[in-house]
Short mmCIF file of C-alpha atoms in Angstrom, two decimals:
data_model
loop_
_atom_site.label_atom_id
_atom_site.label_comp_id
_atom_site.label_asym_id
_atom_site.label_seq_id
_atom_site.Cartn_x
_atom_site.Cartn_y
_atom_site.Cartn_z
CA UNK A 1 66.24 -38.49 -157.29
CA UNK A 2 69.90 -38.25 -158.23
CA UNK A 3 71.00 -38.54 -161.82
CA UNK A 4 74.46 -38.68 -163.27
CA UNK A 5 76.03 -35.30 -163.99
CA UNK A 6 78.22 -34.26 -166.87
CA UNK A 7 81.05 -33.25 -164.56
CA UNK A 8 84.31 -35.10 -165.08
CA UNK A 9 85.18 -37.47 -162.27
CA UNK A 10 88.46 -39.14 -161.55
CA UNK A 11 88.22 -42.92 -161.87
CA UNK A 12 90.04 -44.90 -159.22
CA UNK A 13 92.83 -46.86 -161.00
CA UNK A 14 91.85 -50.24 -159.54
CA UNK A 15 88.18 -49.92 -160.54
CA UNK A 16 87.06 -52.40 -163.24
CA UNK A 17 86.83 -50.99 -166.73
CA UNK A 18 83.23 -50.52 -167.91
CA UNK A 19 82.11 -53.70 -169.67
CA UNK A 20 79.10 -54.41 -171.86
CA UNK A 21 78.98 -57.89 -170.29
CA UNK A 22 78.24 -56.31 -166.93
CA UNK A 23 75.40 -54.30 -168.41
CA UNK A 24 74.01 -57.40 -170.16
CA UNK A 25 73.97 -59.28 -166.85
CA UNK A 26 72.06 -56.43 -165.19
CA UNK A 27 69.68 -56.30 -168.16
CA UNK A 28 68.95 -60.01 -167.90
CA UNK A 29 68.32 -59.69 -164.15
CA UNK A 30 65.83 -56.87 -164.70
CA UNK A 31 64.06 -58.42 -167.68
CA UNK A 32 63.58 -61.78 -165.94
CA UNK A 33 62.33 -60.03 -162.78
CA UNK A 34 59.93 -57.95 -164.88
CA UNK A 35 58.70 -61.08 -166.64
CA UNK A 36 58.07 -62.88 -163.33
CA UNK A 37 56.24 -59.86 -161.90
CA UNK A 38 54.05 -59.59 -164.99
CA UNK A 39 53.16 -63.28 -164.79
CA UNK A 40 52.54 -63.05 -161.04
CA UNK A 41 54.36 -66.33 -160.59
CA UNK A 42 57.36 -66.78 -158.34
CA UNK A 43 58.19 -70.11 -159.96
CA UNK A 44 60.35 -69.34 -163.01
CA UNK A 45 61.43 -72.94 -163.65
CA UNK A 46 59.71 -73.03 -167.06
CA UNK A 47 61.40 -69.82 -168.20
CA UNK A 48 64.76 -70.98 -166.84
CA UNK A 49 64.51 -74.36 -168.56
CA UNK A 50 63.48 -72.82 -171.89
CA UNK A 51 66.17 -70.13 -171.55
CA UNK A 52 68.91 -72.74 -171.03
CA UNK A 53 67.57 -74.76 -173.96
CA UNK A 54 67.57 -71.72 -176.26
CA UNK A 55 71.06 -70.70 -175.12
CA UNK A 56 72.51 -74.06 -176.11
CA UNK A 57 70.65 -73.93 -179.42
CA UNK A 58 71.75 -70.37 -180.31
CA UNK A 59 75.31 -70.73 -179.02
CA UNK A 60 76.86 -70.44 -182.49
CA UNK A 61 78.21 -67.65 -184.68
CA UNK A 62 75.47 -68.58 -187.14
CA UNK A 63 73.02 -66.74 -184.91
CA UNK A 64 74.92 -63.46 -184.57
CA UNK A 65 72.05 -61.94 -186.54
CA UNK A 66 68.35 -62.11 -185.67
CA UNK A 67 67.02 -63.40 -189.02
CA UNK A 68 68.03 -67.07 -188.58
CA UNK A 69 65.66 -67.84 -185.72
CA UNK A 70 62.26 -66.92 -184.28
CA UNK A 71 62.40 -64.54 -181.32
CA UNK A 72 58.68 -64.21 -180.62
CA UNK A 73 59.09 -65.87 -177.21
CA UNK A 74 60.89 -64.32 -174.24
CA UNK A 75 63.45 -67.11 -173.74
CA UNK A 76 65.22 -66.85 -177.14
CA UNK A 77 65.39 -63.05 -176.84
CA UNK A 78 67.09 -63.38 -173.45
CA UNK A 79 69.42 -66.02 -174.92
CA UNK A 80 70.40 -63.65 -177.73
CA UNK A 81 71.20 -60.89 -175.24
CA UNK A 82 73.45 -63.26 -173.30
CA UNK A 83 75.24 -64.86 -176.24
CA UNK A 84 75.54 -62.30 -179.02
CA UNK A 85 74.55 -58.79 -177.95
CA UNK A 86 77.98 -57.81 -176.60
CA UNK A 87 80.00 -59.17 -179.51
CA UNK A 88 77.61 -57.52 -181.96
CA UNK A 89 78.13 -54.10 -180.35
CA UNK A 90 81.92 -54.44 -180.47
CA UNK A 91 81.90 -55.55 -184.12
CA UNK A 92 80.00 -52.43 -185.21
CA UNK A 93 82.17 -50.20 -182.99
CA UNK A 94 85.35 -51.76 -184.42
CA UNK A 95 84.21 -51.50 -188.06
CA UNK A 96 83.30 -47.82 -187.75
CA UNK A 97 86.52 -47.04 -185.86
CA UNK A 98 88.74 -48.76 -188.44
CA UNK A 99 86.80 -47.41 -191.42
CA UNK A 100 86.94 -43.85 -190.10
CA UNK A 101 90.69 -44.17 -189.48
CA UNK A 102 91.26 -45.67 -192.93
CA UNK A 103 89.30 -42.86 -194.57
CA UNK A 104 90.89 -39.96 -192.69
CA UNK A 105 94.14 -38.15 -193.39
CA UNK A 106 95.55 -36.70 -190.18
CA UNK A 107 97.97 -34.36 -191.95
CA UNK A 108 95.28 -32.57 -193.91
CA UNK A 109 92.55 -33.52 -191.41
CA UNK A 110 90.23 -34.43 -194.22
CA UNK A 111 87.98 -37.47 -194.30
CA UNK A 112 85.74 -39.46 -196.61
CA UNK A 113 83.19 -39.29 -193.78
CA UNK A 114 82.78 -35.55 -194.40
CA UNK A 115 78.97 -35.45 -194.62
CA UNK A 116 78.61 -37.58 -191.49
CA UNK A 117 81.12 -35.37 -189.67
CA UNK A 118 79.12 -32.30 -190.63
CA UNK A 119 75.98 -33.85 -189.09
CA UNK A 120 77.94 -34.82 -185.96
CA UNK A 121 79.33 -31.30 -185.59
CA UNK A 122 75.83 -29.92 -186.07
CA UNK A 123 74.73 -32.09 -183.16
CA UNK A 124 72.39 -34.73 -184.62
CA UNK A 125 72.64 -37.93 -186.68
CA UNK A 126 70.14 -40.58 -187.68
CA UNK A 127 70.62 -44.38 -187.79
CA UNK A 128 68.54 -47.00 -189.58
CA UNK A 129 69.17 -50.68 -188.86
CA UNK A 130 67.75 -53.48 -190.96
CA UNK A 131 67.53 -56.68 -188.93
CA UNK A 132 68.95 -55.04 -185.82
CA UNK A 133 66.93 -57.03 -183.27
CA UNK A 134 67.73 -55.60 -179.80
CA UNK A 135 69.57 -52.62 -181.33
CA UNK A 136 73.07 -54.00 -180.69
CA UNK A 137 74.38 -52.16 -183.74
CA UNK A 138 72.83 -48.90 -182.46
CA UNK A 139 74.73 -49.41 -179.20
CA UNK A 140 77.84 -50.10 -181.31
CA UNK A 141 77.43 -46.71 -183.02
CA UNK A 142 76.96 -45.05 -179.62
CA UNK A 143 80.18 -46.71 -178.41
CA UNK A 144 82.01 -45.39 -181.47
CA UNK A 145 80.74 -41.85 -180.83
CA UNK A 146 81.80 -42.09 -177.18
CA UNK A 147 85.19 -43.54 -178.11
CA UNK A 148 86.06 -40.59 -180.34
CA UNK A 149 84.45 -37.98 -178.08
CA UNK A 150 81.73 -36.99 -180.56
CA UNK A 151 78.99 -35.07 -178.74
CA UNK A 152 75.87 -35.51 -180.81
CA UNK A 153 72.29 -36.66 -180.44
CA UNK A 154 71.19 -39.87 -182.14
CA UNK A 155 67.83 -40.79 -183.62
CA UNK A 156 67.41 -44.50 -184.39
CA UNK A 157 64.96 -46.70 -186.27
CA UNK A 158 65.01 -50.48 -186.70
CA UNK A 159 63.24 -52.82 -189.11
CA UNK A 160 62.98 -56.41 -187.92
CA UNK A 161 60.76 -59.44 -188.46
CA UNK A 162 60.08 -59.80 -184.71
CA UNK A 163 57.92 -57.01 -183.28
CA UNK A 164 58.55 -58.21 -179.71
CA UNK A 165 62.07 -56.77 -179.86
CA UNK A 166 60.51 -53.32 -179.45
CA UNK A 167 59.51 -53.73 -175.80
CA UNK A 168 62.67 -55.68 -174.92
CA UNK A 169 64.94 -53.05 -176.46
CA UNK A 170 63.15 -50.10 -174.88
CA UNK A 171 63.48 -51.82 -171.48
CA UNK A 172 67.20 -52.40 -172.05
CA UNK A 173 67.85 -48.79 -173.09
CA UNK A 174 65.82 -47.43 -170.18
CA UNK A 175 68.05 -49.34 -167.80
CA UNK A 176 71.13 -47.64 -169.20
CA UNK A 177 70.05 -44.44 -167.46
CA UNK A 178 71.51 -43.94 -163.98
CA UNK A 179 68.95 -43.04 -161.33
CA UNK A 180 69.07 -43.25 -157.55
CA UNK A 181 66.72 -42.41 -154.69
CA UNK A 182 69.76 -41.09 -152.82
CA UNK A 183 70.45 -37.51 -153.90
CA UNK A 184 74.09 -37.89 -152.85
CA UNK A 185 74.65 -41.10 -154.79
CA UNK A 186 77.37 -41.06 -157.42
CA UNK A 187 77.51 -43.46 -160.36
CA UNK A 188 80.16 -46.11 -160.66
CA UNK A 189 82.40 -46.01 -163.77
CA UNK A 190 80.13 -48.72 -165.24
CA UNK A 191 76.95 -46.72 -164.59
CA UNK A 192 78.50 -43.52 -165.86
CA UNK A 193 79.61 -45.20 -169.10
CA UNK A 194 76.20 -46.69 -169.90
CA UNK A 195 74.48 -43.44 -168.95
CA UNK A 196 76.77 -41.48 -171.28
CA UNK A 197 75.75 -43.83 -174.08
CA UNK A 198 72.07 -43.51 -173.21
CA UNK A 199 72.04 -39.70 -173.03
CA UNK A 200 73.15 -39.51 -176.67
CA UNK A 201 69.79 -40.97 -177.70
CA UNK A 202 67.20 -38.47 -178.87
CA UNK A 203 64.02 -40.23 -177.77
CA UNK A 204 63.24 -43.93 -178.07
CA UNK A 205 63.98 -46.31 -180.92
CA UNK A 206 61.33 -46.61 -183.62
CA UNK A 207 60.54 -50.16 -184.67
CA UNK A 208 59.13 -51.33 -188.01
CA UNK A 209 57.88 -54.89 -188.26
CA UNK A 210 59.01 -55.85 -191.76
CA UNK A 211 61.26 -58.16 -193.77
CA UNK A 212 63.33 -58.15 -196.95
CA UNK A 213 61.25 -61.17 -197.99
CA UNK A 214 58.09 -59.03 -198.10
CA UNK A 215 59.22 -55.82 -199.82
CA UNK A 216 55.76 -54.72 -201.02
CA UNK A 217 54.88 -52.90 -197.82
CA UNK A 218 58.43 -51.93 -196.91
CA UNK A 219 59.28 -50.04 -200.07
CA UNK A 220 55.91 -48.56 -200.85
CA UNK A 221 56.43 -44.96 -201.93
CA UNK A 222 56.16 -42.64 -198.93
CA UNK A 223 56.17 -45.47 -196.37
CA UNK A 224 57.58 -44.71 -192.92
CA UNK A 225 60.43 -47.14 -193.55
CA UNK A 226 61.45 -45.41 -196.78
CA UNK A 227 61.35 -42.01 -195.09
CA UNK A 228 63.53 -43.28 -192.23
CA UNK A 229 66.06 -44.79 -194.67
CA UNK A 230 66.18 -41.58 -196.70
CA UNK A 231 66.89 -39.51 -193.58
CA UNK A 232 69.55 -41.80 -192.09
CA UNK A 233 73.23 -40.84 -191.95
CA UNK A 234 74.23 -44.45 -191.13
CA UNK A 235 72.35 -47.51 -192.38
CA UNK A 236 73.38 -50.88 -190.97
CA UNK A 237 72.83 -54.36 -192.41
CA UNK A 238 73.90 -56.66 -189.54
CA UNK A 239 73.73 -60.30 -190.69
CA UNK A 240 70.47 -59.54 -192.49
CA UNK A 241 71.26 -60.85 -195.98
CA UNK A 242 72.69 -64.28 -195.20
CA UNK A 243 69.24 -65.65 -194.35
CA UNK A 244 67.40 -64.13 -197.33
CA UNK A 245 70.03 -63.78 -200.08
CA UNK A 246 68.52 -66.67 -202.08
CA UNK A 247 64.94 -65.34 -201.92
CA UNK A 248 63.86 -63.93 -205.31
CA UNK A 249 62.33 -60.83 -203.70
CA UNK A 250 65.54 -59.86 -201.91
CA UNK A 251 67.33 -58.20 -204.84
CA UNK A 252 64.44 -55.87 -205.65
CA UNK A 253 63.89 -55.01 -201.98
CA UNK A 254 67.58 -54.35 -201.37
CA UNK A 255 67.91 -52.28 -204.53
CA UNK A 256 64.98 -50.13 -203.44
CA UNK A 257 66.65 -49.54 -200.07
CA UNK A 258 70.01 -48.64 -201.64
CA UNK A 259 68.36 -46.20 -204.04
CA UNK A 260 66.64 -44.47 -201.12
CA UNK A 261 69.91 -43.74 -199.30
CA UNK A 262 70.75 -40.04 -199.39
CA UNK A 263 74.05 -38.68 -200.81
CA UNK A 264 76.83 -38.74 -198.21
CA UNK A 265 75.22 -41.46 -196.07
CA UNK A 266 77.10 -44.63 -195.07
CA UNK A 267 75.96 -48.22 -195.40
CA UNK A 268 77.64 -50.55 -192.89
CA UNK A 269 77.42 -54.17 -194.06
CA UNK A 270 78.29 -56.97 -191.63
CA UNK A 271 77.69 -60.63 -192.38
CA UNK A 272 79.10 -64.15 -192.40
CA UNK A 273 82.04 -64.89 -194.69
CA UNK A 274 80.35 -67.84 -196.38
CA UNK A 275 77.46 -67.53 -198.81
CA UNK A 276 76.50 -65.37 -201.77
CA UNK A 277 75.27 -62.37 -199.78
CA UNK A 278 78.52 -60.38 -200.13
CA UNK A 279 78.55 -60.74 -203.91
CA UNK A 280 74.88 -59.70 -203.97
CA UNK A 281 75.44 -56.52 -201.93
CA UNK A 282 78.57 -55.63 -203.92
CA UNK A 283 76.78 -55.92 -207.26
CA UNK A 284 73.68 -54.04 -206.18
CA UNK A 285 75.69 -51.32 -204.42
CA UNK A 286 77.68 -50.76 -207.61
CA UNK A 287 74.56 -50.45 -209.78
CA UNK A 288 72.95 -48.10 -207.24
CA UNK A 289 75.93 -45.73 -207.33
CA UNK A 290 77.46 -46.62 -203.95
CA UNK A 291 81.25 -46.45 -203.43
CA UNK A 292 83.01 -49.09 -201.34
CA UNK A 293 85.28 -47.15 -198.97
CA UNK A 294 86.25 -49.92 -196.52
CA UNK A 295 86.43 -53.66 -197.11
CA UNK A 296 87.53 -56.57 -194.93
CA UNK A 297 86.71 -59.89 -196.60
CA UNK A 298 87.63 -61.80 -193.46
CA UNK A 299 87.66 -59.78 -190.27
CA UNK A 300 88.79 -61.83 -187.28
CA UNK A 301 87.60 -60.25 -184.08
CA UNK A 302 88.23 -61.26 -180.47
CA UNK A 303 86.52 -59.70 -177.48
CA UNK A 304 88.68 -57.35 -175.35
CA UNK A 305 90.19 -58.87 -172.21
CA UNK A 306 88.30 -56.56 -169.84
CA UNK A 307 85.05 -58.20 -171.06
CA UNK A 308 85.63 -60.97 -168.54
CA UNK A 309 83.49 -64.01 -169.29
CA UNK A 310 83.17 -64.67 -165.54
CA UNK A 311 80.80 -61.68 -165.34
CA UNK A 312 78.18 -63.85 -167.05
CA UNK A 313 78.74 -66.96 -164.93
CA UNK A 314 75.37 -66.54 -163.25
CA UNK A 315 73.64 -67.23 -166.57
CA UNK A 316 76.28 -69.04 -168.61
CA UNK A 317 77.23 -71.71 -166.08
CA UNK A 318 74.78 -74.27 -167.51
CA UNK A 319 75.85 -73.84 -171.15
CA UNK A 320 77.31 -76.83 -172.97
CA UNK A 321 79.84 -74.45 -174.60
CA UNK A 322 81.22 -71.09 -173.35
CA UNK A 323 79.78 -67.81 -174.63
CA UNK A 324 81.38 -67.02 -178.03
CA UNK A 325 84.24 -64.54 -177.81
CA UNK A 326 85.67 -64.70 -181.33
CA UNK A 327 84.14 -64.34 -184.77
CA UNK A 328 85.12 -64.17 -188.43
CA UNK A 329 82.95 -61.87 -190.52
CA UNK A 330 82.92 -59.84 -193.71
CA UNK A 331 82.79 -56.09 -193.06
CA UNK A 332 82.17 -53.45 -195.71
CA UNK A 333 81.36 -49.74 -195.54
CA UNK A 334 79.78 -48.10 -198.59
CA UNK A 335 79.09 -44.44 -199.20
CA UNK A 336 76.61 -42.73 -201.49
CA UNK A 337 78.84 -40.10 -203.18
CA UNK A 338 78.07 -36.41 -203.02
CA UNK A 339 79.88 -33.28 -204.14
CA UNK A 340 79.93 -31.83 -200.65
CA UNK A 341 83.20 -30.91 -198.95
CA UNK A 342 83.52 -30.10 -195.28
CA UNK A 343 86.57 -28.67 -193.52
CA UNK A 344 86.83 -29.72 -189.88
CA UNK A 345 90.50 -28.97 -189.26
CA UNK A 346 89.58 -26.69 -186.36
CA UNK A 347 87.10 -29.22 -184.90
CA UNK A 348 89.18 -32.40 -184.74
CA UNK A 349 89.93 -32.92 -181.05
CA UNK A 350 93.13 -34.43 -179.64
CA UNK A 351 91.13 -37.43 -178.43
CA UNK A 352 89.80 -38.01 -181.93
CA UNK A 353 93.26 -37.65 -183.50
CA UNK A 354 94.78 -40.12 -181.01
CA UNK A 355 92.09 -42.73 -181.69
CA UNK A 356 92.55 -42.33 -185.45
CA UNK A 357 96.32 -42.71 -185.10
CA UNK A 358 95.99 -45.86 -182.96
CA UNK A 359 93.55 -47.42 -185.43
CA UNK A 360 95.80 -46.59 -188.39
CA UNK A 361 98.79 -48.22 -186.65
CA UNK A 362 96.68 -51.31 -185.95
CA UNK A 363 95.47 -51.44 -189.57
CA UNK A 364 99.01 -51.12 -190.93
CA UNK A 365 100.21 -53.99 -188.75
CA UNK A 366 97.44 -56.31 -189.91
CA UNK A 367 97.42 -54.99 -193.51
CA UNK A 368 100.93 -54.05 -194.72
CA UNK A 369 99.51 -52.62 -197.97
CA UNK A 370 97.16 -50.29 -196.11
CA UNK A 371 96.85 -46.87 -197.75
CA UNK A 372 94.71 -43.87 -196.88
CA UNK A 373 91.83 -42.92 -199.11
CA UNK A 374 91.91 -39.57 -200.85
CA UNK A 375 88.76 -37.81 -199.60
CA UNK A 376 88.40 -35.59 -202.66
CA UNK A 377 87.37 -38.65 -204.68
CA UNK A 378 84.32 -39.31 -202.51
#
């Protein structure tokens, strides 16, 4: 069995650029085939009808997160993969890229991300996602690591209200690995890209079936969730608060999570622009000693052109509206301060420097008052 190698290969100029859309289409093909095989029924009309119905229902930016709808059935999970998975990955990738650029000084090669960079250079980081569903934000972090050329292993854990995401996500991640019965087979640029993302994972993704609305079990002292949060270098809150911000238990649950975050760790908050969730997270983060190091009150994001919507025509052709390609969200990155300093002047690669420079130029164009943070303060 042939597997992809780490050797650098020249990509033919006219080959299509690797696209998450293409991977999503392949994932949907495999998951539907697996579902039909498990049921032992060649007639998938019921699944197809329910899938189309769920797609039209979830085809809104309101459902970018997984807390606004029930995903216990197969059809809505497939609909989420089609409609929102790709955009979710790019949002997280973009936020981390811009935040890292905004918090890094190329002249001194110092960064506010110093503790995270130390873990990356040591070869292992940990991610905890609250409300991550099919782990789109984990893929977004993997894309960010690949983009900047960071070679590190990633451990990931997710807490979500739907326990069925576990099997779906593990199936999706397993498919990212390139395998072939032909020993001489070579991966396409698409297969090589997804395999390079997959091989950064250190084992499977751990799932916790929990909710911010039921914090008793979640934040019990010594619980597995609390241990995972305390070990994480990056904690993500992708559209998790907008659906529970008004619940009376949310503040206590969120405060317990913020207190458990270790010094130097990052909290990546991503949510809708409307609602009281941003004020809630800002207030609680302040009282829990978190520093806000990156803030975009209204981040307008459009999918890159190489994510051609026609790739999804096989599944999206029956939609009343096209698959969403633009979104407006609030993006914030917080950091739990620590007194640790880390010098990586000799470790910052040319690829990393170029990506930082491009992101800083982009930030200055969209934000004329953009200024670099001074890492010594954080």
